[in-house]
XYZ file of C-alpha atoms in Angstrom:
183
model
C 17.411 44.110 47.875
C 20.736 42.310 47.611
C 23.579 44.592 46.467
C 27.210 43.524 46.739
C 30.155 45.798 45.990
C 32.941 43.675 44.468
C 35.442 46.516 44.049
C 35.461 50.176 42.957
C 34.342 49.277 39.420
C 32.185 46.169 39.851
C 29.010 45.513 41.810
C 26.234 42.951 41.826
C 22.543 43.511 42.457
C 19.527 41.261 42.183
C 17.837 41.173 38.799
C 14.655 43.217 38.787
C 11.768 43.784 36.405
C 13.130 47.280 35.782
C 16.074 45.585 34.032
C 13.995 44.005 31.256
C 14.770 46.467 28.467
C 18.467 46.911 29.178
C 19.063 43.209 29.830
C 17.302 42.202 26.636
C 19.340 44.786 24.695
C 22.618 43.471 26.163
C 21.582 39.914 25.329
C 20.516 40.840 21.820
C 23.709 42.795 21.094
C 25.835 39.825 22.214
C 23.592 37.109 20.764
C 26.136 35.497 18.417
C 28.912 35.703 21.005
C 26.748 34.093 23.699
C 25.146 31.541 21.402
C 28.428 29.626 21.142
C 28.046 28.413 24.737
C 24.562 29.179 26.058
C 21.526 27.123 25.019
C 18.793 29.674 25.718
C 19.494 32.369 23.113
C 17.006 31.076 20.556
C 14.316 31.098 23.279
C 15.089 34.726 24.157
C 13.656 36.594 21.191
C 11.663 39.374 22.861
C 11.667 41.522 25.974
C 8.798 39.355 27.222
C 11.200 36.352 27.231
C 13.660 38.353 29.343
C 10.812 39.390 31.642
C 9.933 35.716 32.187
C 13.573 34.954 33.036
C 13.601 37.767 35.599
C 10.327 36.558 37.150
C 11.783 33.044 37.381
C 14.961 34.453 38.981
C 12.965 36.443 41.518
C 10.965 33.313 42.397
C 14.190 31.310 42.914
C 15.483 34.024 45.219
C 12.204 34.283 47.155
C 12.259 30.505 47.667
C 15.938 30.644 48.720
C 16.898 28.281 45.879
C 19.071 30.583 43.761
C 20.280 34.129 43.271
C 20.807 35.798 39.894
C 22.383 39.224 39.844
C 23.119 41.912 37.309
C 26.856 42.536 36.929
C 27.490 46.274 36.888
C 30.837 47.485 35.543
C 31.547 51.198 36.014
C 27.797 51.630 36.409
C 26.902 49.854 33.145
C 25.059 46.553 32.912
C 27.716 44.075 31.773
C 26.123 40.661 32.287
C 24.527 38.241 34.718
C 26.089 36.072 37.422
C 24.916 34.272 40.479
C 23.875 31.013 41.993
C 21.879 28.980 39.468
C 21.070 26.668 42.331
C 21.634 26.589 46.067
C 21.553 23.087 47.553
C 20.967 23.733 51.257
C 20.880 20.052 52.197
C 24.406 19.479 50.898
C 25.612 23.080 51.330
C 26.623 23.498 47.672
C 26.208 26.675 45.617
C 26.344 26.398 41.817
C 27.719 29.502 40.097
C 26.746 30.484 36.561
C 27.685 33.595 34.589
C 27.832 35.433 31.273
C 29.059 38.807 30.050
C 28.125 40.959 27.101
C 30.769 40.656 24.406
C 32.197 44.161 24.910
C 32.921 43.399 28.586
C 34.954 40.216 28.152
C 38.715 40.121 28.657
C 38.771 42.723 31.449
C 38.929 40.347 34.422
C 35.386 41.285 35.457
C 34.003 37.777 35.744
C 36.987 36.395 37.637
C 36.411 39.071 40.273
C 32.658 38.427 40.271
C 33.066 34.649 40.618
C 35.571 35.229 43.411
C 33.141 37.530 45.212
C 30.295 35.024 44.783
C 32.502 32.205 46.074
C 33.457 34.275 49.094
C 29.794 35.157 49.712
C 28.757 31.499 49.401
C 31.222 30.491 52.110
C 31.122 33.493 54.429
C 27.600 34.789 53.843
C 25.572 31.654 53.175
C 27.586 29.061 55.094
C 28.122 26.789 52.106
C 30.731 24.021 52.206
C 31.296 23.822 48.447
C 31.030 25.983 45.340
C 30.608 24.336 41.948
C 31.297 25.923 38.547
C 30.670 24.074 35.287
C 31.689 25.074 31.779
C 31.680 23.469 28.367
C 34.894 21.616 27.617
C 35.989 23.951 24.819
C 34.763 27.180 26.430
C 38.280 28.198 27.374
C 37.262 31.675 28.611
C 34.695 30.362 31.087
C 36.954 27.537 32.229
C 39.788 29.976 32.922
C 37.746 31.682 35.643
C 37.582 28.823 38.184
C 41.146 27.854 37.246
C 42.401 31.380 38.071
C 40.542 31.215 41.387
C 42.202 27.923 42.356
C 39.177 25.646 41.921
C 39.986 21.973 41.446
C 38.920 20.240 38.256
C 36.737 17.417 39.544
C 35.581 15.716 36.409
C 33.656 15.704 33.178
C 29.956 15.232 32.553
C 29.600 13.733 29.111
C 26.972 15.205 26.756
C 25.866 17.465 29.582
C 24.228 20.142 27.469
C 22.603 20.372 24.048
C 23.689 23.493 22.148
C 21.325 23.904 19.203
C 22.657 21.056 17.043
C 25.216 19.197 19.162
C 26.025 18.073 22.695
C 28.931 19.409 24.728
C 30.699 17.885 27.697
C 30.944 19.963 30.855
C 34.049 20.222 32.973
C 33.204 20.441 36.670
C 35.228 22.601 39.041
C 34.850 22.650 42.807
C 36.109 24.651 45.739
C 35.683 23.572 49.358
C 35.334 26.088 52.147
C 38.481 24.880 53.939
C 40.486 25.250 50.693
C 39.327 28.800 49.923
C 42.027 31.392 50.412
C 39.963 34.331 49.193
C 40.710 36.351 46.106
C 42.457 39.554 45.145
C 40.355 42.432 43.884
């Protein structure tokens, strides 16, 4: 099983069916916070929905097409982060992430995204890492900006959030630009 120690307080491990209850609870407790920027909250109403997400994630990993991990902060489940997609033909890894509301503002996700970027380049041999965030999701956009990603463009009406479309801002980092990150 994939486990990656980010620093003394943060680690990542593959999502597993044993996480269903705790992951659903974290999602449910942060539902309104997450709903502002994530389109799947209304489709995640029961533990069974979370179980289906985990099964899908495990299938992606088994097929070498993605990797979703649980973010552990001081031993507690804090959120999910990973590669929503791995494009082996073009050597691009697409990072996605979210944190439970009580874990935001601590620098956790910047460290996690930095560790995932480093792993994409040095562990998977990727040439590029892509992070996308809604235009007005300032918190999520700050993460690639802090890590030195370049803003590459905008995808108009990229995602439907319940009753409206949002544009996505695309950030990219190339392997030869990556300087690493500070823990």
